[in-house]
PDB file of C-alpha atoms in Angstrom:
ATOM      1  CA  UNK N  29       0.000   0.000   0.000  1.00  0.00           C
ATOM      2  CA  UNK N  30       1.271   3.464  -0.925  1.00  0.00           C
ATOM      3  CA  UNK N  31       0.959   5.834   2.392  1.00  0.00           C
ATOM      4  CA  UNK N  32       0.365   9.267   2.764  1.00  0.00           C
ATOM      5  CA  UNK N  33      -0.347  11.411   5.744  1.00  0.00           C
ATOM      6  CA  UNK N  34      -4.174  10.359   6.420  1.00  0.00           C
ATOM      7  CA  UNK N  35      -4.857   7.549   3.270  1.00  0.00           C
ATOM      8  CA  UNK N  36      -3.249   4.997   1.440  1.00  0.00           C
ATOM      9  CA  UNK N  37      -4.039   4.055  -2.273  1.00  0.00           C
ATOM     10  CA  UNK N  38      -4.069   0.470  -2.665  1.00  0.00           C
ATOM     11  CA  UNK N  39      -5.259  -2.534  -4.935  1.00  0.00           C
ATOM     12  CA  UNK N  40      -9.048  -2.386  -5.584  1.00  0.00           C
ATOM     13  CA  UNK N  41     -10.758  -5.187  -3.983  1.00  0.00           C
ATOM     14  CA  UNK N  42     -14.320  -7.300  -4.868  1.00  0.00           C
ATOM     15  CA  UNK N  43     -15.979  -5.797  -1.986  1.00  0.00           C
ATOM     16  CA  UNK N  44     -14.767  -1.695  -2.866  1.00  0.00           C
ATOM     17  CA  UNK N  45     -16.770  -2.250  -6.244  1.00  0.00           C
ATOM     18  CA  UNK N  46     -20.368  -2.058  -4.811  1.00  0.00           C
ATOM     19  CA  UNK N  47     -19.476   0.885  -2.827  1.00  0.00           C
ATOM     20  CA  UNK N  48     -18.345   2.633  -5.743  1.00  0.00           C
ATOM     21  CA  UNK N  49     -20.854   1.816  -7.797  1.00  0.00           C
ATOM     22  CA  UNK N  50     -23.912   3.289  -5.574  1.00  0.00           C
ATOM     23  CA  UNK N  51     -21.666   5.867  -4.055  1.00  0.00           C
ATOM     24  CA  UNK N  52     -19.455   7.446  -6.884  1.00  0.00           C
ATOM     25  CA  UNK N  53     -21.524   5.673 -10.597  1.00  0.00           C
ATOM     26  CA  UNK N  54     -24.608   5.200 -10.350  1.00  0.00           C
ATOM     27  CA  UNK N  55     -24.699   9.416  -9.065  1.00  0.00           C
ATOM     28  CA  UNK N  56     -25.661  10.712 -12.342  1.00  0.00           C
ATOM     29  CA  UNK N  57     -24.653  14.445 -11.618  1.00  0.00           C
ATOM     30  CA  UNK N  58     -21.260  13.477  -9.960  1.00  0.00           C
ATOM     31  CA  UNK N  59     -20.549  11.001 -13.044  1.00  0.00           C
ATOM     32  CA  UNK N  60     -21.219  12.904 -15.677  1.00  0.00           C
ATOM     33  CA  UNK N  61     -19.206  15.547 -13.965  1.00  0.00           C
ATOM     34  CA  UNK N  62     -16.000  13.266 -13.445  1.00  0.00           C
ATOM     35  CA  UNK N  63     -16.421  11.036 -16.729  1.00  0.00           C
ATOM     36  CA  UNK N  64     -15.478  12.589 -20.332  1.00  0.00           C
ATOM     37  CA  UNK N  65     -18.525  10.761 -21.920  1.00  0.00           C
ATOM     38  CA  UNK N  66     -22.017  11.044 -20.543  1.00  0.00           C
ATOM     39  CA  UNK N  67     -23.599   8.971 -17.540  1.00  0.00           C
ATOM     40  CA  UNK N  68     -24.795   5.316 -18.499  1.00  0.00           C
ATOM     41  CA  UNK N  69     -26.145   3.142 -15.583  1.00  0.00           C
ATOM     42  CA  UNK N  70     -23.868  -0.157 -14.825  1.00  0.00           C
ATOM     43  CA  UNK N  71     -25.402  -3.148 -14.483  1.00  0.00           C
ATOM     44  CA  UNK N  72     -24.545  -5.330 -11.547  1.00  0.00           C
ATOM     45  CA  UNK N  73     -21.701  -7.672 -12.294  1.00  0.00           C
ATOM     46  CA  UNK N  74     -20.694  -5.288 -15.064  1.00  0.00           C
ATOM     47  CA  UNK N  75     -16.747  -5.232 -16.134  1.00  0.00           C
ATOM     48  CA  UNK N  76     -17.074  -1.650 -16.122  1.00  0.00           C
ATOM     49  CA  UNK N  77     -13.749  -0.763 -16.416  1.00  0.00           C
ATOM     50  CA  UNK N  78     -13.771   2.237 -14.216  1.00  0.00           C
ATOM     51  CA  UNK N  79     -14.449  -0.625 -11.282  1.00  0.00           C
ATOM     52  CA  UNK N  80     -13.184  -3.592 -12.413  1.00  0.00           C
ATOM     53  CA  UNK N  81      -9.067  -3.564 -12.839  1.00  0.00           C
ATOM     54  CA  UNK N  82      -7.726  -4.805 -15.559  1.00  0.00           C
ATOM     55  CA  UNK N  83      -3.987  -5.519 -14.418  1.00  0.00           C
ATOM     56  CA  UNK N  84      -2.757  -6.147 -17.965  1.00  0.00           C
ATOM     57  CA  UNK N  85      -3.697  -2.471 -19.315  1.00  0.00           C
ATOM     58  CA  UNK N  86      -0.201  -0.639 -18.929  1.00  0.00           C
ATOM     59  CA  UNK N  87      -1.360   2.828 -19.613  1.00  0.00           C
ATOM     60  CA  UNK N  88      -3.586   2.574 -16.446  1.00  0.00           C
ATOM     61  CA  UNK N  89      -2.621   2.244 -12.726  1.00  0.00           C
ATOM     62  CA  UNK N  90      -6.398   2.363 -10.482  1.00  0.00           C
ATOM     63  CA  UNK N  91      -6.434   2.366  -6.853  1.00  0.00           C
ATOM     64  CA  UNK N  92      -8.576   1.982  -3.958  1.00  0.00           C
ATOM     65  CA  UNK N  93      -8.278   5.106  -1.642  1.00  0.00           C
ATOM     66  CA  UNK N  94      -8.865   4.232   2.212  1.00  0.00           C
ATOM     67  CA  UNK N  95      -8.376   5.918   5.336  1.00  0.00           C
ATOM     68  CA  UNK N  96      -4.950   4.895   7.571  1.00  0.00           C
ATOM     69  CA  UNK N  97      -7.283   5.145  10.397  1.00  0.00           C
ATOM     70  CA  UNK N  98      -9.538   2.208  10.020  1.00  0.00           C
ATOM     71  CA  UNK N  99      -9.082   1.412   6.260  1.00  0.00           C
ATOM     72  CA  UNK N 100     -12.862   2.555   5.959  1.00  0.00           C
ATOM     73  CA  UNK N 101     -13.043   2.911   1.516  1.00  0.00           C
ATOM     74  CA  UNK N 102     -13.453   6.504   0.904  1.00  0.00           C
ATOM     75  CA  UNK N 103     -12.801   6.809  -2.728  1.00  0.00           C
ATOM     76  CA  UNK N 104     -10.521   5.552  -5.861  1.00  0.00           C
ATOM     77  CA  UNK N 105      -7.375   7.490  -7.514  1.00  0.00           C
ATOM     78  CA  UNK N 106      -6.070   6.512 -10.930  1.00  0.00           C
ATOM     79  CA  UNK N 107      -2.653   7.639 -12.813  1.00  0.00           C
ATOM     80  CA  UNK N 108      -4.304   6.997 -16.337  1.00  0.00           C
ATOM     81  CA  UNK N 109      -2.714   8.038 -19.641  1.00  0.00           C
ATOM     82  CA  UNK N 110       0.849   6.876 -19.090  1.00  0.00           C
ATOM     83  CA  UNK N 111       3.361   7.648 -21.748  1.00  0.00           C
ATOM     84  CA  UNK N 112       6.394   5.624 -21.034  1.00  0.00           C
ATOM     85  CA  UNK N 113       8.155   6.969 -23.663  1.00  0.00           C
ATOM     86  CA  UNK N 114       7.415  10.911 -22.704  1.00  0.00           C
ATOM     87  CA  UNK N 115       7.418   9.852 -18.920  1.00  0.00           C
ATOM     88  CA  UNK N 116       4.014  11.533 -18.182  1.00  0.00           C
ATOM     89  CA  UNK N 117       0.995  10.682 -17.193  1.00  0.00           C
ATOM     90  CA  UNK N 118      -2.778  12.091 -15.925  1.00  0.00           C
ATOM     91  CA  UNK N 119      -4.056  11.747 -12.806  1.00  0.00           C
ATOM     92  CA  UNK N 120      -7.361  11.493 -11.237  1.00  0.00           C
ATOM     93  CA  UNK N 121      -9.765  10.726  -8.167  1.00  0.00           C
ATOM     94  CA  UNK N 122     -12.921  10.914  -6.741  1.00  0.00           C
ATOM     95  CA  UNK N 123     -14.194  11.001  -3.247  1.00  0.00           C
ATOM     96  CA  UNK N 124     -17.034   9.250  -1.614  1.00  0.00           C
ATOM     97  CA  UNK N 125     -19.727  11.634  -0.820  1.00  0.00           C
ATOM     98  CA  UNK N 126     -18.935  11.037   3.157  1.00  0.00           C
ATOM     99  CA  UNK N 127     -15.313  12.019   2.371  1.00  0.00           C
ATOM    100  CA  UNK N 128     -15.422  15.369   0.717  1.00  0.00           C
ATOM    101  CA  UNK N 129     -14.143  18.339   2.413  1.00  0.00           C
ATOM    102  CA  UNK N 130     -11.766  16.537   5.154  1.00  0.00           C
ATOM    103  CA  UNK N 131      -8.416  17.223   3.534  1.00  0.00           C
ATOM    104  CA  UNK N 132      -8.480  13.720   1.506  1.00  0.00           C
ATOM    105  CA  UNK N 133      -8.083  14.897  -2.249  1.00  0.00           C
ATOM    106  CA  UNK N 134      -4.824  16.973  -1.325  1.00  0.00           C
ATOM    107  CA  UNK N 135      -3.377  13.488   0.524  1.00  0.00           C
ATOM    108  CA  UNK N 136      -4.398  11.633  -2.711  1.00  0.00           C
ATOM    109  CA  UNK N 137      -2.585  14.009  -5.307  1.00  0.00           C
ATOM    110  CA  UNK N 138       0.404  14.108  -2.902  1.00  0.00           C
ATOM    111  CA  UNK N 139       0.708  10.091  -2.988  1.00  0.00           C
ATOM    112  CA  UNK N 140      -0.248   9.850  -6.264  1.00  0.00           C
ATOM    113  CA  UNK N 141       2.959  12.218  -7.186  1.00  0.00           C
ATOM    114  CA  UNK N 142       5.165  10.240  -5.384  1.00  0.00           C
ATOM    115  CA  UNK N 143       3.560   7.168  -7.086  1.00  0.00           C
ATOM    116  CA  UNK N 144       4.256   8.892 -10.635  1.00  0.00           C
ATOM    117  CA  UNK N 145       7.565  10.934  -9.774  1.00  0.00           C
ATOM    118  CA  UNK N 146       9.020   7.920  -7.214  1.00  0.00           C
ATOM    119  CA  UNK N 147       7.956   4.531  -8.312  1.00  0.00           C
ATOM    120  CA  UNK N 148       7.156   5.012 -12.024  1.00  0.00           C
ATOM    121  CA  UNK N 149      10.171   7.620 -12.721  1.00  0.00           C
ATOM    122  CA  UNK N 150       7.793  10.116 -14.462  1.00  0.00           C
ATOM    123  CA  UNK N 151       8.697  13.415 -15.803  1.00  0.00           C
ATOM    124  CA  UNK N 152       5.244  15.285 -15.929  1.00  0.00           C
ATOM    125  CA  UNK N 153       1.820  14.975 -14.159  1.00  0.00           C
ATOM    126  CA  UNK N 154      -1.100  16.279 -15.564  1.00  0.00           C
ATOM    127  CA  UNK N 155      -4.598  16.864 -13.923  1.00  0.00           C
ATOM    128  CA  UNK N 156      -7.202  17.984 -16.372  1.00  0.00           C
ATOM    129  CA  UNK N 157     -10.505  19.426 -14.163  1.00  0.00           C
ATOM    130  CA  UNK N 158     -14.119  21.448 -14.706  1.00  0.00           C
ATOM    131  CA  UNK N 159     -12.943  25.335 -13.621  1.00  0.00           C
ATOM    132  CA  UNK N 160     -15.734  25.253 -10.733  1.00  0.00           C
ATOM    133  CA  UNK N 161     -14.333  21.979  -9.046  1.00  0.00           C
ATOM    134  CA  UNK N 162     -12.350  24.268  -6.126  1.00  0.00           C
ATOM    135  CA  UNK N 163     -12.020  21.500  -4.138  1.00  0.00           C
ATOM    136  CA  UNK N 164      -9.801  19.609  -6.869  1.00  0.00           C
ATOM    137  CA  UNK N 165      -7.763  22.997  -8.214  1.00  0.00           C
ATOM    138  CA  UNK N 166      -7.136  23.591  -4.267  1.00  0.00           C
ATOM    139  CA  UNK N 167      -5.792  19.623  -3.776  1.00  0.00           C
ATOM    140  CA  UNK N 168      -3.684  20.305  -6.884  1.00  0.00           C
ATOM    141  CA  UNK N 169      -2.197  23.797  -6.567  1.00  0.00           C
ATOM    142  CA  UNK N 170      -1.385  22.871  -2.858  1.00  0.00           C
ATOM    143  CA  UNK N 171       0.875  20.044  -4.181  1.00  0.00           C
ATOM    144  CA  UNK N 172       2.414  22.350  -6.321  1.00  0.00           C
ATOM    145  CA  UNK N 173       0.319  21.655  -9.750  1.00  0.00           C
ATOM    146  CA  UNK N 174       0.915  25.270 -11.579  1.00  0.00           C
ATOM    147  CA  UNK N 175      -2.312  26.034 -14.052  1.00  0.00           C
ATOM    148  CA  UNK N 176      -1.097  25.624 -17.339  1.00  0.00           C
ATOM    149  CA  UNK N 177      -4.129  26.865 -19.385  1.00  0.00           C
ATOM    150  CA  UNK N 178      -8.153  26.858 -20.198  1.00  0.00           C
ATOM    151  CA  UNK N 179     -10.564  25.044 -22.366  1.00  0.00           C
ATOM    152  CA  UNK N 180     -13.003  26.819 -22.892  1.00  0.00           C
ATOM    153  CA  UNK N 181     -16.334  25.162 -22.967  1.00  0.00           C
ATOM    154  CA  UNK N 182     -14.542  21.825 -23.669  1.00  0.00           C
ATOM    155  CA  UNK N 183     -16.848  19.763 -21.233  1.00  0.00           C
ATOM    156  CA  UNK N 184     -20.420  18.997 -21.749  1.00  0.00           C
ATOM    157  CA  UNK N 185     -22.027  18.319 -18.560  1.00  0.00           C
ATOM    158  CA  UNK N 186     -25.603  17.934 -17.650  1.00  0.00           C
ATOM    159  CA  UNK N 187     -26.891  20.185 -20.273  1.00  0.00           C
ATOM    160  CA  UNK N 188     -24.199  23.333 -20.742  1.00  0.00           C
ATOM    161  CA  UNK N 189     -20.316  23.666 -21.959  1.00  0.00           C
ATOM    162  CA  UNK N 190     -18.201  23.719 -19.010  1.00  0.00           C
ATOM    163  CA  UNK N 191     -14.712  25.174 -19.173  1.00  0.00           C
ATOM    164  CA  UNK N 192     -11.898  22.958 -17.992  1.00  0.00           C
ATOM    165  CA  UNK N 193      -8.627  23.401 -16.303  1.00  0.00           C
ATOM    166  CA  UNK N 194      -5.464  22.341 -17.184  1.00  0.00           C
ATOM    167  CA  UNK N 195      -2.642  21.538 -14.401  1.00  0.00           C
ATOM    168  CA  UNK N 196       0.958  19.966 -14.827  1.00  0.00           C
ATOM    169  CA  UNK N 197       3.489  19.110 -12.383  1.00  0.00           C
ATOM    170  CA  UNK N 198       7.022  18.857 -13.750  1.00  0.00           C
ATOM    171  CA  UNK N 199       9.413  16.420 -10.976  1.00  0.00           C
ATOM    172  CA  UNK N 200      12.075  18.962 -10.953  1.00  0.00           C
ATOM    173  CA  UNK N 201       9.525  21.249  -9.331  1.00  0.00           C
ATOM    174  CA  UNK N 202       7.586  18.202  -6.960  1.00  0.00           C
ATOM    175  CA  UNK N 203       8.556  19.580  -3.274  1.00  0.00           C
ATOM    176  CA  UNK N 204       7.714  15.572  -1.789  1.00  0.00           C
ATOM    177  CA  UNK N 205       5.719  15.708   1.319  1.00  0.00           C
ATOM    178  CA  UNK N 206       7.810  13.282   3.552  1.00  0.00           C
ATOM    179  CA  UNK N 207       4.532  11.782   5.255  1.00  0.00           C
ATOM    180  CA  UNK N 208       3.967  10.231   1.173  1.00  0.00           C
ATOM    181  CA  UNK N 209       5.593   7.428   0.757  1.00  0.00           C
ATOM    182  CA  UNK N 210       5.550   3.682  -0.547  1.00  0.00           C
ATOM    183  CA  UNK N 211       5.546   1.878   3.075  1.00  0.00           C
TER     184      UNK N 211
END
């Protein structure tokens, strides 16, 4: 498990997957405002790939996120989009309802950096975001993701355009918090 100061990402297990489904997918507003297509239901027993890991994909790392205190599930965090060959790679989460708002999304980005910058020897992280998520440009910036540019209306979501954000991390500019680490 990789460790930060108050989660740890690990492997997604059979029991995280109905939890995510009726927690984070089967939300219509929250899915069709994390996903870049729109909201489809899943059917139980699906191999939706957003739940069910396929360990052979290489561009595509997916984690369970739980709390160090109790290992309660409180969300998922993926490094998606990996470019061996430019050493980058995207990065994303998303909370559980029940988690939002207790300092969880800037311990994800944190391990997830160390997870890209440490373990996989990347040279850029990228986090691509609507411009109204402040909870994810706050997470980002505090890790020291440096806003890189706008796309304007690029995001259909729920019925209007939604401008998106666009972050990136180089590794020569990654200040590691020491409480992140692979233990």
């Amino acid at each position: 498990m990789l460790r930060g100061s108050t989660v740890g990402l690990r492997a997604r297990h059979e029991d995280d997957i109905p939890i995510l489904r009726a927690e984070l997918y089967d939300d219509v507003v929250n899915a069709s405002r994390a996903e870049s297509g729109p909201w489809r239901p899943i059917s139980p027993g699906s191999k939706d790939p957003r739940l069910v890991v396929d360990d052979k994909e290489q561009g595509l790392v997916q984690f369970s996120v739980v709390e160090l205190e109790g290992s309660t599930l409180v969300g998922t965090a993926t490094l998606w989009g990996i470019d061996n060959h430019n050493r980058s790679a995207h990065i994303g989460l998303g909370l559980l309802p029940s988690a939002r708002g207790k300092g969880y999304g800037s311990d994800v980005v944190a391990v997830l950096c160390h997870y890209g910058f440490v373990v996989r020897g990347l040279q850029r992280l990228q986090i691509e975001t609507l411009s109204d998520n402040a909870a994810m440009l706050r997470s980002a910036e505090r890790n020291g993701f440096v806003r890189e540019g706008v796309l304007r209306s690029s995001a259909w979501v729920m019925g209007e355009f939604l401008d998106e954000v666009l972050l990136g991390l180089l590794v020569q500019d990654w200040k590691p918090d020491s409480t992140s680490q692979g233990a």
